[in-house]
Short mmCIF file of N, CA, C and O in Angstrom, two decimals:
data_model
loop_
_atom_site.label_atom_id
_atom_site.label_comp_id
_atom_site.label_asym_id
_atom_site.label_seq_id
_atom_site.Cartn_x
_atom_site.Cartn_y
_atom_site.Cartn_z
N UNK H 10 16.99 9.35 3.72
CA UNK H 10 16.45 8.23 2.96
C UNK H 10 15.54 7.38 3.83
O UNK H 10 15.61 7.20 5.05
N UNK H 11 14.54 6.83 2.82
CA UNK H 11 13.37 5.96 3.55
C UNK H 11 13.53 4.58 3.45
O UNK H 11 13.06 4.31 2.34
N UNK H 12 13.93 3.52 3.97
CA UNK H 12 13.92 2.18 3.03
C UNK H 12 12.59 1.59 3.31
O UNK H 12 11.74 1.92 4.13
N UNK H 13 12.62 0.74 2.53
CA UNK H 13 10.68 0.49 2.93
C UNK H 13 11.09 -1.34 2.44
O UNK H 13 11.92 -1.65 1.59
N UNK H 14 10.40 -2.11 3.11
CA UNK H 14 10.32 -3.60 2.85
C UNK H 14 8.99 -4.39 2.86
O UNK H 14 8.37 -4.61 3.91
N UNK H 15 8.62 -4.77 1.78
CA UNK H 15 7.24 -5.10 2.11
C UNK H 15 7.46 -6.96 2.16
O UNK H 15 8.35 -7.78 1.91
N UNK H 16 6.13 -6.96 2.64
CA UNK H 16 5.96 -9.02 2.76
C UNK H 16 4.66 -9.22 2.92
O UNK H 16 3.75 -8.43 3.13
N UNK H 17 4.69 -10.78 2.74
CA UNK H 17 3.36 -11.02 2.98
C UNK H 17 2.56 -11.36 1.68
O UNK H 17 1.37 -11.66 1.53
N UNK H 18 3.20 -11.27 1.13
CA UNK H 18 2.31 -11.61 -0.40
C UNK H 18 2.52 -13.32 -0.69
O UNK H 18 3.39 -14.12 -0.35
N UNK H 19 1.42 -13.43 -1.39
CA UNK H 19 1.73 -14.58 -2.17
C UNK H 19 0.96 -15.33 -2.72
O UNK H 19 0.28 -14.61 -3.45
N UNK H 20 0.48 -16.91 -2.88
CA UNK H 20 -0.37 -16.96 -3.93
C UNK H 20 -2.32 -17.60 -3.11
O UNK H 20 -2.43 -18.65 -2.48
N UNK H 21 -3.19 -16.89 -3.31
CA UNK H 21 -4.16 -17.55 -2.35
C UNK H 21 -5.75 -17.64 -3.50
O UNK H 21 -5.88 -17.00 -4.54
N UNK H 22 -6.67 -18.49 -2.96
CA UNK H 22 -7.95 -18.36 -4.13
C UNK H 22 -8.80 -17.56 -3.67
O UNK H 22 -9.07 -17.20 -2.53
N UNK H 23 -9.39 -17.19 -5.17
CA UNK H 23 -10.28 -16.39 -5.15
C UNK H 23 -11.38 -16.35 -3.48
O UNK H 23 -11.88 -17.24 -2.80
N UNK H 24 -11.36 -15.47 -3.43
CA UNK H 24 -11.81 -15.22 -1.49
C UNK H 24 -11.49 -15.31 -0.90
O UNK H 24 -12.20 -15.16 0.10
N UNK H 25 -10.29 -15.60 -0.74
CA UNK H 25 -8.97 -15.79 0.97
C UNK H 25 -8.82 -13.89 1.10
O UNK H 25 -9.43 -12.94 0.61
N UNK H 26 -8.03 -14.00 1.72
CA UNK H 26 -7.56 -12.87 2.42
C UNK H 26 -6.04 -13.14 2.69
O UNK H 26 -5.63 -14.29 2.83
N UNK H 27 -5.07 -11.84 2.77
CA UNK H 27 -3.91 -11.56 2.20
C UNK H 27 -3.84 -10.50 3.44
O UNK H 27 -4.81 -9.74 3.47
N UNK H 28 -2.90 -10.33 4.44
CA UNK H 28 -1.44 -9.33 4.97
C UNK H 28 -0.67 -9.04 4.78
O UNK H 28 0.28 -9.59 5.33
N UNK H 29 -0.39 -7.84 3.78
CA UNK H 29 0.90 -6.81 3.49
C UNK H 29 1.03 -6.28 4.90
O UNK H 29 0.29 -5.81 5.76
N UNK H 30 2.89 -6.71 4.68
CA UNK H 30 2.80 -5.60 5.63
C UNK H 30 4.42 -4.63 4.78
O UNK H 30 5.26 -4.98 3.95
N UNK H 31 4.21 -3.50 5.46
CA UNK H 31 6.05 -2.92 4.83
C UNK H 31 6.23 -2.13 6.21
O UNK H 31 5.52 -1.45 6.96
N UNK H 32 7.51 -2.60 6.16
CA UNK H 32 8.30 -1.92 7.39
C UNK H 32 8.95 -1.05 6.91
O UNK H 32 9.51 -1.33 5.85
N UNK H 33 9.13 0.30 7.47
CA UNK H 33 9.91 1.65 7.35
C UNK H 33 11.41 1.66 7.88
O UNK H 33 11.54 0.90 8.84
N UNK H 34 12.50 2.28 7.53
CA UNK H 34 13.33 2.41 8.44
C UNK H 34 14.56 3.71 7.54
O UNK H 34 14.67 4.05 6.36
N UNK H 35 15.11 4.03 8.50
CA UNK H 35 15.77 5.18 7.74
C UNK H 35 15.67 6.49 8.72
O UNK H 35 15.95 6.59 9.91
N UNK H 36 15.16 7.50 7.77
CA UNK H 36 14.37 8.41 8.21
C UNK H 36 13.20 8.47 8.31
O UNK H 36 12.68 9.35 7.61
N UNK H 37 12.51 7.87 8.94
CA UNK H 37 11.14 7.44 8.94
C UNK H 37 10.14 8.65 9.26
O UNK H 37 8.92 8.48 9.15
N UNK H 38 10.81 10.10 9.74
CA UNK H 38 9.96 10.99 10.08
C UNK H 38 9.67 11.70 9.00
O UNK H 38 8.66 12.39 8.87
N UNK H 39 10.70 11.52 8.04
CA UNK H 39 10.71 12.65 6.78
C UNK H 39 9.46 12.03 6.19
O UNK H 39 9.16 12.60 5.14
N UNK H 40 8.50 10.89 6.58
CA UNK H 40 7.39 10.41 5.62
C UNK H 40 6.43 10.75 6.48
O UNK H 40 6.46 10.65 7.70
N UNK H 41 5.03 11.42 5.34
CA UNK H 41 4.02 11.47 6.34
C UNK H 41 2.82 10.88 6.57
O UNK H 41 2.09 10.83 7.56
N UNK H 42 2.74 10.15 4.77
CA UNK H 42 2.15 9.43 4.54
C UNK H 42 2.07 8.07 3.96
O UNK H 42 2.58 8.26 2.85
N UNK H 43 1.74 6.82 4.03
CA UNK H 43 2.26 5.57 3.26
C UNK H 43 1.27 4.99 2.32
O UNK H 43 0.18 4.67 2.77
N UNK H 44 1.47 4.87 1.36
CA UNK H 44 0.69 4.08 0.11
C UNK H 44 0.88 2.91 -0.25
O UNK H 44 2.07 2.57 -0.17
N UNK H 45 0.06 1.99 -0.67
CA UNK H 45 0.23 0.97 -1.02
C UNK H 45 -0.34 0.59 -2.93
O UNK H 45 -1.44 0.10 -3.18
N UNK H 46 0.34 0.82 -3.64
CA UNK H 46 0.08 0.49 -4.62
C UNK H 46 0.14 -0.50 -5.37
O UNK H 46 0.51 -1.39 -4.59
N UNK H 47 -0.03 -1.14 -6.80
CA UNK H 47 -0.57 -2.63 -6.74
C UNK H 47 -0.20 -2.20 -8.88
O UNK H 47 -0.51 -1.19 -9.51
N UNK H 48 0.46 -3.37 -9.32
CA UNK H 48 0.74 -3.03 -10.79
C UNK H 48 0.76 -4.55 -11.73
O UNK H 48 1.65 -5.34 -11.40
N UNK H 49 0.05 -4.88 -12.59
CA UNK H 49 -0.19 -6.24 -12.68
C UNK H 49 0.22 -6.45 -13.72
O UNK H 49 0.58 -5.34 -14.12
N UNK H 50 0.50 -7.47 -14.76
CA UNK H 50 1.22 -7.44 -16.05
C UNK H 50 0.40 -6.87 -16.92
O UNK H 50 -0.79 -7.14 -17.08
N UNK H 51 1.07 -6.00 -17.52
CA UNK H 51 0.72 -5.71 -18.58
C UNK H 51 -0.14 -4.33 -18.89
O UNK H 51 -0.67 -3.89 -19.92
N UNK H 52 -0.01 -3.77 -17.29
CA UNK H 52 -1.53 -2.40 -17.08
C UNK H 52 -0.09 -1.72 -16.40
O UNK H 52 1.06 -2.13 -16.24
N UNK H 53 -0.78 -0.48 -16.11
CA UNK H 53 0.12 0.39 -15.14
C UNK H 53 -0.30 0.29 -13.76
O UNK H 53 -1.37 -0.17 -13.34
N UNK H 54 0.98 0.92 -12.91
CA UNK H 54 0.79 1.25 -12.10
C UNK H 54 -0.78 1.74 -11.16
O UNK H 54 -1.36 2.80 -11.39
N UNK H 55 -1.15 0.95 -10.33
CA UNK H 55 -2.45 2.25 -9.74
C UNK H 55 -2.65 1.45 -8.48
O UNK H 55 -2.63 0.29 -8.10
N UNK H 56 -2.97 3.38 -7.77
CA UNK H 56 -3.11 3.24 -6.54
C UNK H 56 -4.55 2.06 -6.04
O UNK H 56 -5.45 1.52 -6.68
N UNK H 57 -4.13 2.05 -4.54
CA UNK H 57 -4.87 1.05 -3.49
C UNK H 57 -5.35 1.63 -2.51
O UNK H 57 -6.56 1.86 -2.52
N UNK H 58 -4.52 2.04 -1.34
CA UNK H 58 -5.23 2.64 -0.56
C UNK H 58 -3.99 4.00 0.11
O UNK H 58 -3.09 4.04 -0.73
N UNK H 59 -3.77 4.75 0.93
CA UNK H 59 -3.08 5.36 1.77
C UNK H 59 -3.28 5.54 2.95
O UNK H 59 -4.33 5.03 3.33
N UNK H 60 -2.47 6.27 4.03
CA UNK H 60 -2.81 6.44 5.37
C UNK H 60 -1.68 7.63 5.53
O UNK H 60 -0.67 7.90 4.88
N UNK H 61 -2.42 8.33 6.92
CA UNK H 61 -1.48 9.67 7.05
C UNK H 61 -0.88 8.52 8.54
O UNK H 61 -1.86 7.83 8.83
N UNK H 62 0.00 8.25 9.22
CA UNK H 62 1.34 8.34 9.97
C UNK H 62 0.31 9.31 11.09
O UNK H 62 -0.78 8.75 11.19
N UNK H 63 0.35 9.93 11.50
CA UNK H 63 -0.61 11.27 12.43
C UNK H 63 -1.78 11.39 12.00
O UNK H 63 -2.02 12.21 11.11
N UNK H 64 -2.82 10.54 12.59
CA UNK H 64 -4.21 10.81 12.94
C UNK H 64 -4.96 9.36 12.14
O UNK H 64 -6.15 9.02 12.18
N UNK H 65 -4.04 8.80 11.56
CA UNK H 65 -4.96 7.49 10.76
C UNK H 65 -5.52 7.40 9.60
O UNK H 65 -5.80 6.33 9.05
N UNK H 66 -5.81 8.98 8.99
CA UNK H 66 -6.29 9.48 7.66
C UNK H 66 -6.45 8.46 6.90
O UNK H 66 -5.36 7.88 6.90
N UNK H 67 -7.27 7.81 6.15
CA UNK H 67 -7.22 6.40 5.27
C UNK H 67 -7.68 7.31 3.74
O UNK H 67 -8.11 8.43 4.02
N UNK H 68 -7.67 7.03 2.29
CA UNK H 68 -7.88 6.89 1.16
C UNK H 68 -7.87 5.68 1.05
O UNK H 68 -7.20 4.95 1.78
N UNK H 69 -8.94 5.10 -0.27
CA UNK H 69 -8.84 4.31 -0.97
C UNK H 69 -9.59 4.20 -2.32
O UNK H 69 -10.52 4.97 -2.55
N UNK H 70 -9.21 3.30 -3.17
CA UNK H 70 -9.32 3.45 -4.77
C UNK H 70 -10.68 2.85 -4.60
O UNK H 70 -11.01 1.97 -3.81
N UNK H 71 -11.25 3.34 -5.27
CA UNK H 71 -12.57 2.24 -5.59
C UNK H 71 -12.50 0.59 -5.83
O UNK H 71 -13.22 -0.27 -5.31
N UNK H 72 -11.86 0.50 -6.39
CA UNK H 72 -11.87 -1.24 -6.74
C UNK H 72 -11.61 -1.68 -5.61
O UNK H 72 -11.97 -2.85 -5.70
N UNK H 73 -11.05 -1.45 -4.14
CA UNK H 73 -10.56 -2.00 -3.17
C UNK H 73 -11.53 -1.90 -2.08
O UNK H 73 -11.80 -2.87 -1.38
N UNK H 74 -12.12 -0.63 -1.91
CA UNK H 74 -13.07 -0.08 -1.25
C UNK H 74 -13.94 -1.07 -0.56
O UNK H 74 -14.67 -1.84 -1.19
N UNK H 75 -13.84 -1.06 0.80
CA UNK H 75 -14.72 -2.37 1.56
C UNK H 75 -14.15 -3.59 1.32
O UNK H 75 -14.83 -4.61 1.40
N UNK H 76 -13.03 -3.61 1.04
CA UNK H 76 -12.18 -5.04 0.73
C UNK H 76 -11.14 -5.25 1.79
O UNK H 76 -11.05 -6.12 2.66
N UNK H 77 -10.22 -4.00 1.43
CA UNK H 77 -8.93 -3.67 1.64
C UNK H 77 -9.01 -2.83 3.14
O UNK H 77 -10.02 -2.15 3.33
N UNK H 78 -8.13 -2.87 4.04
CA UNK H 78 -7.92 -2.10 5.05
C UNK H 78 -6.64 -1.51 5.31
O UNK H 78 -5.74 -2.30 5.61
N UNK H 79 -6.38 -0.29 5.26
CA UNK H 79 -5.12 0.10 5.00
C UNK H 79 -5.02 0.08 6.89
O UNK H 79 -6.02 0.28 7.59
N UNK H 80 -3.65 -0.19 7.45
CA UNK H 80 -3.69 0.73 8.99
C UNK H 80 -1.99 0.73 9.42
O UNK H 80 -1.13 0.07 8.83
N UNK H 81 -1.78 1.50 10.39
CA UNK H 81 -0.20 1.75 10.68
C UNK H 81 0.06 1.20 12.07
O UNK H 81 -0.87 1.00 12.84
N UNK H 82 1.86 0.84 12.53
CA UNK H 82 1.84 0.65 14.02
C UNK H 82 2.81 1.61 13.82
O UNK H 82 3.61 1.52 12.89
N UNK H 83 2.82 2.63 14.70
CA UNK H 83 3.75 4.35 14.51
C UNK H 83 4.76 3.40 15.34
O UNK H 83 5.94 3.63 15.07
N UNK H 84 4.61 2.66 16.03
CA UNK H 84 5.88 2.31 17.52
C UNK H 84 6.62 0.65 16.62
O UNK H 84 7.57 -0.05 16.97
N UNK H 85 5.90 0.56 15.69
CA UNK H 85 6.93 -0.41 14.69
C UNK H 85 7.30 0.48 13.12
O UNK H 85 8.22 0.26 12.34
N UNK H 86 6.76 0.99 13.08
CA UNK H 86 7.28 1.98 11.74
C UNK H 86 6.71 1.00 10.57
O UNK H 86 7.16 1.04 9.43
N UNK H 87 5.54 0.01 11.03
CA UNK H 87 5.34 -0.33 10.15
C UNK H 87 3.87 -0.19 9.47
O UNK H 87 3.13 0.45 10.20
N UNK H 88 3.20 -0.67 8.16
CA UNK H 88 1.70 -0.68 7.21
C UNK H 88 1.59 -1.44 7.15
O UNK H 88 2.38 -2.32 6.83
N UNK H 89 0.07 -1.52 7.56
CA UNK H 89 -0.16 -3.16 7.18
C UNK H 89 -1.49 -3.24 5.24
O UNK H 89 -2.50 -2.58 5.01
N UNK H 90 -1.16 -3.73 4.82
CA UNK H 90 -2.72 -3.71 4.09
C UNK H 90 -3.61 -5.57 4.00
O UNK H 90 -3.28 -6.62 3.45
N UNK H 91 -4.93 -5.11 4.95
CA UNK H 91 -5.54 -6.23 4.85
C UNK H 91 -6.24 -6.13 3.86
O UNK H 91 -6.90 -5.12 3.61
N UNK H 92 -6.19 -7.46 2.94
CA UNK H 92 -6.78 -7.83 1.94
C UNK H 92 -8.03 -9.23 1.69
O UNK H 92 -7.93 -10.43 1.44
N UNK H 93 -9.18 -8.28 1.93
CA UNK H 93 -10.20 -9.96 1.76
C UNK H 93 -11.23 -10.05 0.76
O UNK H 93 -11.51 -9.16 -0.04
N UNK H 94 -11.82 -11.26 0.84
CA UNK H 94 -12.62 -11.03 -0.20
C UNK H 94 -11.64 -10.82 -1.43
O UNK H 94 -11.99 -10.03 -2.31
N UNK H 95 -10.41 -11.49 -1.52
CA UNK H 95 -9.61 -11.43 -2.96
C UNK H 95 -10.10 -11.76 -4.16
O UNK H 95 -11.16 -12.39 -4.20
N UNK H 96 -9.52 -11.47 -5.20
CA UNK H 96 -10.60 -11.90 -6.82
C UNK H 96 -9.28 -11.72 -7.53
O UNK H 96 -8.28 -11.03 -7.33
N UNK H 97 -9.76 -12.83 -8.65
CA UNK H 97 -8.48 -12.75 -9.66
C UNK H 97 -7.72 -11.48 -10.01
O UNK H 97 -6.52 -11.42 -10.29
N UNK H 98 -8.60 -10.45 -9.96
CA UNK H 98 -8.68 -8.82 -10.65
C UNK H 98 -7.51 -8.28 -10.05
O UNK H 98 -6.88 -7.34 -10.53
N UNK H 99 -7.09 -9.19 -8.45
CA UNK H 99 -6.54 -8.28 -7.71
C UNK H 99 -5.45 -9.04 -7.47
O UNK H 99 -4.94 -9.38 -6.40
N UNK H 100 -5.04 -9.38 -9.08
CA UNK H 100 -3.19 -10.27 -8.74
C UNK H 100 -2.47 -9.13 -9.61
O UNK H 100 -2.69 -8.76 -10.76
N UNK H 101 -1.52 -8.69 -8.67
CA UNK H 101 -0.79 -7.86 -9.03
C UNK H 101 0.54 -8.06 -7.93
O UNK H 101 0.61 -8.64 -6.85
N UNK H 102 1.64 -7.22 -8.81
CA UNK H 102 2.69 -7.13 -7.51
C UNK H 102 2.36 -5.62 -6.82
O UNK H 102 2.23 -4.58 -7.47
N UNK H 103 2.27 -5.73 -5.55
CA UNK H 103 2.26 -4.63 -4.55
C UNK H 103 2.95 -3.82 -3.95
O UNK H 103 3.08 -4.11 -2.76
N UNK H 104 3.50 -2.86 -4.28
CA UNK H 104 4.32 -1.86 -3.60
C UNK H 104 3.80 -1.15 -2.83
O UNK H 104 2.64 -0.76 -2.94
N UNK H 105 4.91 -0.71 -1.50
CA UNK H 105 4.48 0.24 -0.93
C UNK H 105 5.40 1.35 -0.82
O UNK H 105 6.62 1.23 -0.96
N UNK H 106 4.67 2.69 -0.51
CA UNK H 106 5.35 4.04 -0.97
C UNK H 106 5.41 4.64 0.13
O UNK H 106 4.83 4.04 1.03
N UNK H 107 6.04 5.89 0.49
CA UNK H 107 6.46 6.79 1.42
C UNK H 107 6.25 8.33 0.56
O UNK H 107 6.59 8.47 -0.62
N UNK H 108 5.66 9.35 1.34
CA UNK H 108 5.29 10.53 0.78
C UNK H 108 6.28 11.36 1.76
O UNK H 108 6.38 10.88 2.89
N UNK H 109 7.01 12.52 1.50
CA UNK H 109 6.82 13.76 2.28
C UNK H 109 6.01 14.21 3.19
O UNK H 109 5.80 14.18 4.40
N UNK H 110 5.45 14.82 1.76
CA UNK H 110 4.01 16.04 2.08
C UNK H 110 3.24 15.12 2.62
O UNK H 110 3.36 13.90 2.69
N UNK H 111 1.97 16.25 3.21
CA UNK H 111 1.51 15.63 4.33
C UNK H 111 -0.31 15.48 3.72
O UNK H 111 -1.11 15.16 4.59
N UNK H 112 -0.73 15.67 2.60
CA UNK H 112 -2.14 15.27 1.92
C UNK H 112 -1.73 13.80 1.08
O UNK H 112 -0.76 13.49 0.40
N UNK H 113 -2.79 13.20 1.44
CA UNK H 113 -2.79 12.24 0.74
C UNK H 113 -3.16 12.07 -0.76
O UNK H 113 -4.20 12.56 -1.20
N UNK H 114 -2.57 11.59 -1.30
CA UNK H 114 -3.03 11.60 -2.57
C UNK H 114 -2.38 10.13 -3.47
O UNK H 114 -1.42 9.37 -3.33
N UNK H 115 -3.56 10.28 -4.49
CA UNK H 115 -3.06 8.77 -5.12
C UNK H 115 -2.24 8.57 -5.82
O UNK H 115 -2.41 7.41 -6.20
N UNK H 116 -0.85 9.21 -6.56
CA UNK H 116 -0.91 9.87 -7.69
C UNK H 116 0.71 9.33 -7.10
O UNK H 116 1.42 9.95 -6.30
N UNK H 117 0.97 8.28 -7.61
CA UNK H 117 2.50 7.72 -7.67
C UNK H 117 3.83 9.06 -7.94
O UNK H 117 4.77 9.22 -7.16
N UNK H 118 3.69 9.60 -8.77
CA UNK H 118 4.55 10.38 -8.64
C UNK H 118 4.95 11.52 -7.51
O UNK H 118 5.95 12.23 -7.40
N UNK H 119 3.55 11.37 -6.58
CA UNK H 119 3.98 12.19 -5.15
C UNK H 119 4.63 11.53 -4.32
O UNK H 119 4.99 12.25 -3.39
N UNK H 120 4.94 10.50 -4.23
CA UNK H 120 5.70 9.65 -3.51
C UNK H 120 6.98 9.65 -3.82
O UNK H 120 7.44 9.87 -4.95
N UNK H 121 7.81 9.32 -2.50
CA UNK H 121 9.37 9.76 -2.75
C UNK H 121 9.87 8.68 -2.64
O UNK H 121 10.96 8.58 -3.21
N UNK H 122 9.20 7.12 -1.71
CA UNK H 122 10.22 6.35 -1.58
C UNK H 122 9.42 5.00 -2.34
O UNK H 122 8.22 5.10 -2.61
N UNK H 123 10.06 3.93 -2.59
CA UNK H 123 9.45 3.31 -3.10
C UNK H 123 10.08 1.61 -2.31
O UNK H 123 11.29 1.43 -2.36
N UNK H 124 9.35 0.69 -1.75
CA UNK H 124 10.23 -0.73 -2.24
C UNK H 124 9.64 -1.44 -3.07
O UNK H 124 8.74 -1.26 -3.89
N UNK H 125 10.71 -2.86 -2.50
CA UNK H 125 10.68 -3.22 -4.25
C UNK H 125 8.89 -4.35 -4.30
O UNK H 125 8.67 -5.27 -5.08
N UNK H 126 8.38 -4.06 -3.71
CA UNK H 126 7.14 -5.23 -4.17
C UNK H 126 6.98 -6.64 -3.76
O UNK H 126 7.89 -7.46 -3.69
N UNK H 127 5.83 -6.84 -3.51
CA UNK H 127 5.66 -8.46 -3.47
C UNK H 127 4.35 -8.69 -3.63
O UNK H 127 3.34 -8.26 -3.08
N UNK H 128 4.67 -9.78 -4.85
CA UNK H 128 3.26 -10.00 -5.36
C UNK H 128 2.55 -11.11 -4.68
O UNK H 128 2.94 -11.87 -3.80
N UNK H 129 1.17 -11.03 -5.42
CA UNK H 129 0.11 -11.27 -4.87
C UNK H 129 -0.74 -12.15 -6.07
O UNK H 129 -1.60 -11.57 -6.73
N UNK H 130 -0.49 -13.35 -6.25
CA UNK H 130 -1.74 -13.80 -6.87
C UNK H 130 -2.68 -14.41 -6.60
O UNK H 130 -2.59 -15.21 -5.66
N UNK H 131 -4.11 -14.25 -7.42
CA UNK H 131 -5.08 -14.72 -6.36
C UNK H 131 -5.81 -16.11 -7.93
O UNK H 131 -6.19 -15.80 -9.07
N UNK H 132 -5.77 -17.07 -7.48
CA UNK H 132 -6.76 -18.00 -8.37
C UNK H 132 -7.91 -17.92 -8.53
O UNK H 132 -8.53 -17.17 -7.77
N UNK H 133 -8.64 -18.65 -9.56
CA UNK H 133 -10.08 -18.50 -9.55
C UNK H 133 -10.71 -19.62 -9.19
O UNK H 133 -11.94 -19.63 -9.14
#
């Protein structure tokens, strides 16, 4: 098992900037990759950005793209996601995920571990 804890969220205006971070702990090797996904009232679930754990590998969604910086500390087991340039668009609560397999991909259901979120609202 993976437990995952995220922080760092909370409420800032339109154009501040925001630090997720989620700390890993458990079996932390069984993951190879970490996601950060983002789900706001009333829409589904959808991905943000990822990172591979070994080598830095980054994905990210378009809407975040040049915003968002996904990055890892392997010797804290922990993700960080920097968030700037915030916009109302991007108040959601934020989870972050733990994969197995070792391709990244956006697609929530490849992910095995999940915590529980912390949201993020941003004013206008």
């Amino acid at each position: 098992q993976v437990q995952l804890v995220e922080s760092g969220g909370g409420l800032v205006q339109a154009g501040g900037s925001l630090r997720l971070s989620c700390a890993a702990s458990g079996r932390t090797f069984s993951s190879r990759v970490m996601g950060w996904f983002r789900q706001a009232p009333g829409k589904e679930r959808e991905f943000a950005a990822a990172i591979r754990w070994t080598g830095g590998s980054t994905y990210y969604a378009d809407s975040v793209k040049g915003r968002f910086t996904i990055s890892r500390d392997n010797a804290k087991n922990t993700v960080y996601l920097q968030m700037n340039r915030l916009e109302p668009e991007d108040t959601a609560v934020y989870y972050c995920a733990a994969r197995a397999g070792y391709s990244i991909t956006y697609y929530g259901n490849d992910y095995d571990y999940w915590g529980q979120g912390t949201q993020v609202t941003v004013s206008s």
